[in-house]
C-alpha cells in the first residue's frame, strides 16, 4: 500500500482498494480494481463486494481506500450538480445536528435561559428580510429577462448556463481520460513497465461492465417487474407538453397561429 500511495495516483484512474477473505482459502488478499466506466456514486469506503480470482474462487471484499478520478464525460457533466446537492445536504445535516446537540446540552446541564433580547432579534430579522428582498429582486429580474426572450433564446440560455456550469468539469475530465495510464499501478505492484499503458475512453468502456439481474424463471415470484414505469414516462411527456404550451403562449405564437388559448389567460402575467 505504501508503493500504491506513492505511484498509483499518477495513473489518473479511479482505483478501488479492497481487503479480501475467503472461506475456501486461508489468509487475506489485497486488491486494486480500476473502474473505467459506469457510475461510481455508490462506491465508498466500507462497502462490501465480491472478488473472483483467476482460479474462479470467490472472496469477500471490503473497500478500504478510493483514489477518485474521472471515469466518463457524462459523469463529469453531472458532477457539479451532485457536489452542490451533497453540499446542501451536508450543511442541513450539520445544522440539524448542532441544534440538536445544543438543545440536549442545555437540557441536561440545567443551563439558565438567556433573557430574550427583542432589539437584537429585530436587527437580525431586518437583515434577513433585506437580504431576501435583494435576492428576490435579482431572481425576478432574471426571470423577467428570461421570459422576454424568444423561445429559441430560452433554449439557448438554458443550454448555455448548463455548459457554463459543466463545461470546465467536462474539459478537465476529457483531458484526464485521454491520459489514463495503467503503468504506474503496475509499477506499484512490482511490474517493470518501461512504457505507457493508456486506457482511453473506448478501451475503458470494454473493461468495466455494469452487473445485470440474473435470468430467472417467470414462475419466480421475486422476479423484478418492469411494470410501473409507464406513469413516469407519462409525467415526462405531460411536463414537456405543458412547458411547450406555456412557451408558445408567452411568445405569442398561439395567437399568431389562431389557436384558442382562453384557458391560459391566468398565465398572462408571465408575458
Short mmCIF file of C-alpha atoms in Angstrom, two decimals:
data_model
loop_
_atom_site.label_atom_id
_atom_site.label_comp_id
_atom_site.label_asym_id
_atom_site.label_seq_id
_atom_site.Cartn_x
_atom_site.Cartn_y
_atom_site.Cartn_z
CA UNK A 1 0.00 0.00 0.00
CA UNK A 2 2.96 2.32 0.53
CA UNK A 3 4.06 1.93 -3.09
CA UNK A 4 0.46 2.29 -4.27
CA UNK A 5 0.04 5.55 -2.37
CA UNK A 6 3.24 6.92 -3.90
CA UNK A 7 2.80 5.84 -7.53
CA UNK A 8 -0.80 4.87 -8.33
CA UNK A 9 -2.35 8.40 -8.15
CA UNK A 10 -0.19 9.36 -11.16
CA UNK A 11 -2.21 6.92 -13.28
CA UNK A 12 -5.24 9.23 -13.41
CA UNK A 13 -7.52 6.21 -12.93
CA UNK A 14 -10.39 5.68 -10.48
CA UNK A 15 -8.97 2.99 -8.18
CA UNK A 16 -10.75 0.98 -5.50
CA UNK A 17 -8.67 -0.92 -2.93
CA UNK A 18 -10.18 -3.88 -1.08
CA UNK A 19 -9.22 -6.30 1.67
CA UNK A 20 -10.42 -9.81 0.81
CA UNK A 21 -11.06 -13.00 2.78
CA UNK A 22 -12.29 -16.35 1.54
CA UNK A 23 -13.93 -19.38 3.14
CA UNK A 24 -12.17 -21.60 0.59
CA UNK A 25 -8.63 -20.26 1.04
CA UNK A 26 -6.64 -19.34 4.11
CA UNK A 27 -5.18 -15.89 4.58
CA UNK A 28 -6.15 -12.48 3.26
CA UNK A 29 -5.72 -10.71 -0.04
CA UNK A 30 -5.39 -7.06 -1.04
CA UNK A 31 -6.55 -5.96 -4.48
CA UNK A 32 -6.70 -2.76 -6.52
CA UNK A 33 -9.57 -2.50 -9.00
CA UNK A 34 -9.65 0.13 -11.76
CA UNK A 35 -13.16 1.45 -12.52
CA UNK A 36 -13.17 2.72 -16.11
CA UNK A 37 -16.90 3.07 -16.92
CA UNK A 38 -20.35 3.23 -15.34
CA UNK A 39 -21.33 5.13 -12.19
CA UNK A 40 -19.27 5.41 -9.00
CA UNK A 41 -21.73 7.27 -6.77
CA UNK A 42 -22.42 4.10 -4.78
CA UNK A 43 -18.76 3.24 -4.17
CA UNK A 44 -17.42 4.25 -0.76
CA UNK A 45 -15.01 3.08 1.93
CA UNK A 46 -16.56 0.23 3.90
CA UNK A 47 -18.74 -1.05 1.05
CA UNK A 48 -18.86 -4.84 0.68
CA UNK A 49 -18.08 -6.52 -2.62
CA UNK A 50 -17.18 -9.87 -4.20
CA UNK A 51 -13.88 -10.64 -5.93
CA UNK A 52 -13.22 -13.66 -8.15
CA UNK A 53 -9.57 -14.63 -8.59
CA UNK A 54 -8.05 -16.32 -11.64
CA UNK A 55 -8.86 -19.75 -10.19
CA UNK A 56 -12.57 -18.86 -10.02
CA UNK A 57 -12.60 -18.73 -6.20
CA UNK A 58 -14.82 -16.05 -4.69
CA UNK A 59 -13.56 -13.70 -1.96
CA UNK A 60 -15.49 -11.43 0.40
CA UNK A 61 -14.10 -7.96 -0.28
CA UNK A 62 -14.39 -4.71 1.67
CA UNK A 63 -13.43 -1.33 0.19
CA UNK A 64 -10.63 0.24 2.26
CA UNK A 65 -9.46 3.12 0.05
CA UNK A 66 -10.56 5.01 -3.05
CA UNK A 67 -8.50 7.18 -5.40
CA UNK A 68 -11.02 9.38 -7.21
CA UNK A 69 -10.59 10.40 -10.83
CA UNK A 70 -13.00 10.95 -13.75
CA UNK A 71 -14.36 7.81 -15.40
CA UNK A 72 -16.52 9.30 -18.19
CA UNK A 73 -17.66 12.56 -19.78
CA UNK A 74 -21.34 12.11 -18.68
CA UNK A 75 -20.19 11.58 -15.09
CA UNK A 76 -18.15 14.81 -15.31
CA UNK A 77 -21.22 16.65 -16.70
CA UNK A 78 -23.37 15.79 -13.66
CA UNK A 79 -20.53 16.08 -11.14
CA UNK A 80 -21.01 19.83 -10.27
CA UNK A 81 -24.73 19.35 -9.61
CA UNK A 82 -24.13 16.28 -7.43
CA UNK A 83 -21.45 18.11 -5.45
CA UNK A 84 -23.77 21.08 -4.88
CA UNK A 85 -26.61 18.78 -3.77
CA UNK A 86 -24.25 16.98 -1.39
CA UNK A 87 -23.05 20.33 -0.01
CA UNK A 88 -26.64 21.40 0.70
CA UNK A 89 -27.42 18.04 2.32
CA UNK A 90 -24.28 18.13 4.49
CA UNK A 91 -24.99 21.73 5.54
CA UNK A 92 -28.57 20.94 6.55
CA UNK A 93 -27.48 17.80 8.42
CA UNK A 94 -24.72 19.69 10.25
CA UNK A 95 -27.11 22.48 11.22
CA UNK A 96 -29.68 19.97 12.50
CA UNK A 97 -27.03 18.02 14.44
CA UNK A 98 -25.59 21.18 16.00
CA UNK A 99 -29.05 22.41 17.00
CA UNK A 100 -29.96 19.03 18.50
CA UNK A 101 -26.67 18.87 20.39
CA UNK A 102 -27.15 22.39 21.75
CA UNK A 103 -30.71 21.71 22.93
CA UNK A 104 -29.66 18.42 24.55
CA UNK A 105 -26.69 20.07 26.25
CA UNK A 106 -28.81 22.89 27.64
CA UNK A 107 -31.46 20.45 28.85
CA UNK A 108 -29.02 18.11 30.62
CA UNK A 109 -26.77 20.78 32.11
CA UNK A 110 -29.62 22.81 33.54
CA UNK A 111 -28.24 25.97 31.98
CA UNK A 112 -30.06 29.15 32.82
CA UNK A 113 -32.09 30.51 29.91
CA UNK A 114 -30.88 33.78 28.43
CA UNK A 115 -33.16 36.77 28.54
CA UNK A 116 -34.87 37.46 25.23
CA UNK A 117 -33.29 40.50 23.56
CA UNK A 118 -36.01 41.96 21.35
CA UNK A 119 -33.72 44.59 19.82
CA UNK A 120 -31.09 42.01 18.84
CA UNK A 121 -33.62 39.71 17.18
CA UNK A 122 -35.33 42.61 15.43
CA UNK A 123 -32.00 43.58 13.87
CA UNK A 124 -31.34 40.01 12.76
CA UNK A 125 -34.79 39.67 11.19
CA UNK A 126 -34.40 43.03 9.46
CA UNK A 127 -31.05 41.98 7.96
CA UNK A 128 -32.52 38.66 6.80
CA UNK A 129 -35.51 40.43 5.28
CA UNK A 130 -33.25 42.89 3.45
CA UNK A 131 -31.09 40.07 2.07
CA UNK A 132 -34.15 38.10 0.94
CA UNK A 133 -35.51 41.24 -0.73
CA UNK A 134 -32.31 41.74 -2.75
CA UNK A 135 -32.18 38.07 -3.71
CA UNK A 136 -35.86 38.07 -4.68
CA UNK A 137 -35.42 41.21 -6.78
CA UNK A 138 -32.44 39.71 -8.58
CA UNK A 139 -34.27 36.44 -9.29
CA UNK A 140 -37.34 38.35 -10.52
CA UNK A 141 -35.18 40.42 -12.89
CA UNK A 142 -33.53 37.27 -14.23
CA UNK A 143 -36.94 35.60 -14.64
CA UNK A 144 -38.42 38.59 -16.47
CA UNK A 145 -35.40 38.75 -18.76
CA UNK A 146 -35.67 35.04 -19.48
CA UNK A 147 -39.41 35.24 -20.27
CA UNK A 148 -38.84 38.20 -22.62
CA UNK A 149 -36.57 36.07 -24.83
CA UNK A 150 -37.91 34.25 -27.91
CA UNK A 151 -38.42 30.51 -27.49
CA UNK A 152 -35.14 29.65 -29.17
CA UNK A 153 -33.39 32.19 -26.92
CA UNK A 154 -34.79 30.44 -23.84
CA UNK A 155 -33.44 27.10 -25.03
CA UNK A 156 -30.04 28.58 -25.84
CA UNK A 157 -29.93 30.33 -22.45
CA UNK A 158 -30.59 27.10 -20.55
CA UNK A 159 -28.04 25.20 -22.64
CA UNK A 160 -25.51 27.99 -22.18
CA UNK A 161 -25.98 28.00 -18.40
CA UNK A 162 -25.57 24.23 -18.22
CA UNK A 163 -22.46 24.44 -20.40
CA UNK A 164 -21.06 27.20 -18.18
CA UNK A 165 -21.52 25.02 -15.09
CA UNK A 166 -20.47 21.65 -16.52
CA UNK A 167 -18.11 22.75 -19.29
CA UNK A 168 -14.92 23.14 -17.20
CA UNK A 169 -15.52 19.81 -15.47
CA UNK A 170 -16.08 18.04 -18.81
CA UNK A 171 -12.97 19.58 -20.38
CA UNK A 172 -10.78 18.56 -17.44
CA UNK A 173 -12.29 15.07 -17.49
CA UNK A 174 -11.66 14.69 -21.23
CA UNK A 175 -8.01 15.67 -20.78
CA UNK A 176 -7.53 13.24 -17.87
CA UNK A 177 -9.36 10.39 -19.64
CA UNK A 178 -7.04 10.67 -22.64
CA UNK A 179 -4.05 10.35 -20.28
CA UNK A 180 -5.24 7.42 -18.12
CA UNK A 181 -2.22 5.21 -17.73
CA UNK A 182 -2.17 1.79 -16.06
CA UNK A 183 1.63 1.72 -15.97
CA UNK A 184 2.06 3.47 -12.54
CA UNK A 185 -0.38 0.99 -10.95
CA UNK A 186 1.52 -1.98 -12.38
CA UNK A 187 4.85 -0.47 -11.32
CA UNK A 188 3.49 -0.10 -7.78
CA UNK A 189 2.53 -3.81 -7.94
CA UNK A 190 6.14 -4.76 -8.73
CA UNK A 191 5.98 -4.97 -12.53
CA UNK A 192 8.79 -3.41 -14.60
CA UNK A 193 6.88 -1.19 -17.03
CA UNK A 194 9.00 0.81 -19.47
CA UNK A 195 6.16 2.30 -21.50
CA UNK A 196 2.72 3.82 -21.00
CA UNK A 197 -0.36 1.57 -20.92
CA UNK A 198 -3.02 4.05 -21.98
CA UNK A 199 -6.67 3.32 -21.14
CA UNK A 200 -8.68 5.77 -23.20
CA UNK A 201 -12.47 6.03 -23.29
CA UNK A 202 -13.30 3.32 -25.93
CA UNK A 203 -10.90 0.83 -24.34
CA UNK A 204 -12.04 1.69 -20.82
CA UNK A 205 -15.68 1.07 -21.74
CA UNK A 206 -14.78 -2.55 -22.53
CA UNK A 207 -13.02 -3.16 -19.20
CA UNK A 208 -15.76 -2.27 -16.71
CA UNK A 209 -19.24 -3.77 -17.02
CA UNK A 210 -22.37 -2.91 -15.04
CA UNK A 211 -23.88 -6.01 -13.42
CA UNK A 212 -27.38 -7.03 -14.54
CA UNK A 213 -30.09 -9.01 -12.79
CA UNK A 214 -29.68 -12.75 -13.38
CA UNK A 215 -32.09 -14.55 -15.70
CA UNK A 216 -34.77 -16.33 -13.64
CA UNK A 217 -37.94 -18.19 -14.49
CA UNK A 218 -41.27 -16.45 -14.99
CA UNK A 219 -42.72 -18.51 -12.13
CA UNK A 220 -40.36 -16.90 -9.65
CA UNK A 221 -42.46 -14.53 -7.52
CA UNK A 222 -39.41 -12.37 -6.83
CA UNK A 223 -38.64 -11.56 -10.45
CA UNK A 224 -38.08 -7.78 -10.84
CA UNK A 225 -41.16 -6.41 -12.55
CA UNK A 226 -40.82 -3.97 -15.43
CA UNK A 227 -44.34 -2.60 -14.91
CA UNK A 228 -44.88 0.65 -13.09
CA UNK A 229 -42.63 2.83 -15.26
CA UNK A 230 -45.44 3.91 -17.59
CA UNK A 231 -46.53 6.68 -15.21
CA UNK A 232 -43.01 8.15 -15.19
CA UNK A 233 -42.99 8.30 -18.99
CA UNK A 234 -46.49 9.82 -18.98
CA UNK A 235 -45.48 12.50 -16.47
CA UNK A 236 -42.40 13.40 -18.52
CA UNK A 237 -44.48 13.72 -21.70
CA UNK A 238 -47.10 15.86 -19.93
CA UNK A 239 -44.40 18.09 -18.43
CA UNK A 240 -42.82 18.63 -21.87
CA UNK A 241 -46.23 19.42 -23.41
CA UNK A 242 -47.12 21.89 -20.64
CA UNK A 243 -43.77 23.67 -20.94
CA UNK A 244 -44.14 23.82 -24.74
CA UNK A 245 -47.66 25.31 -24.50
CA UNK A 246 -46.54 27.90 -21.93
CA UNK A 247 -43.55 28.92 -24.07
CA UNK A 248 -45.75 29.20 -27.19
CA UNK A 249 -48.28 31.28 -25.26
CA UNK A 250 -45.69 33.62 -23.76
CA UNK A 251 -44.05 34.19 -27.15
CA UNK A 252 -47.42 34.92 -28.81
CA UNK A 253 -47.15 32.08 -31.31
CA UNK A 254 -50.50 30.58 -30.23
CA UNK A 255 -52.23 33.86 -31.08
CA UNK A 256 -50.37 34.11 -34.38
CA UNK A 257 -51.42 30.60 -35.34
CA UNK A 258 -55.05 31.23 -34.39
CA UNK A 259 -55.12 28.57 -31.69
CA UNK A 260 -57.75 29.15 -28.94
CA UNK A 261 -55.94 29.78 -25.68
CA UNK A 262 -58.57 31.32 -23.36
CA UNK A 263 -57.85 28.71 -20.67
CA UNK A 264 -54.28 30.07 -20.43
CA UNK A 265 -55.28 33.65 -19.59
CA UNK A 266 -54.32 33.22 -15.91
CA UNK A 267 -50.74 32.95 -17.17
CA UNK A 268 -50.88 36.35 -18.85
CA UNK A 269 -48.71 37.95 -16.14
CA UNK A 270 -45.80 35.86 -17.47
CA UNK A 271 -45.80 37.61 -20.84
#
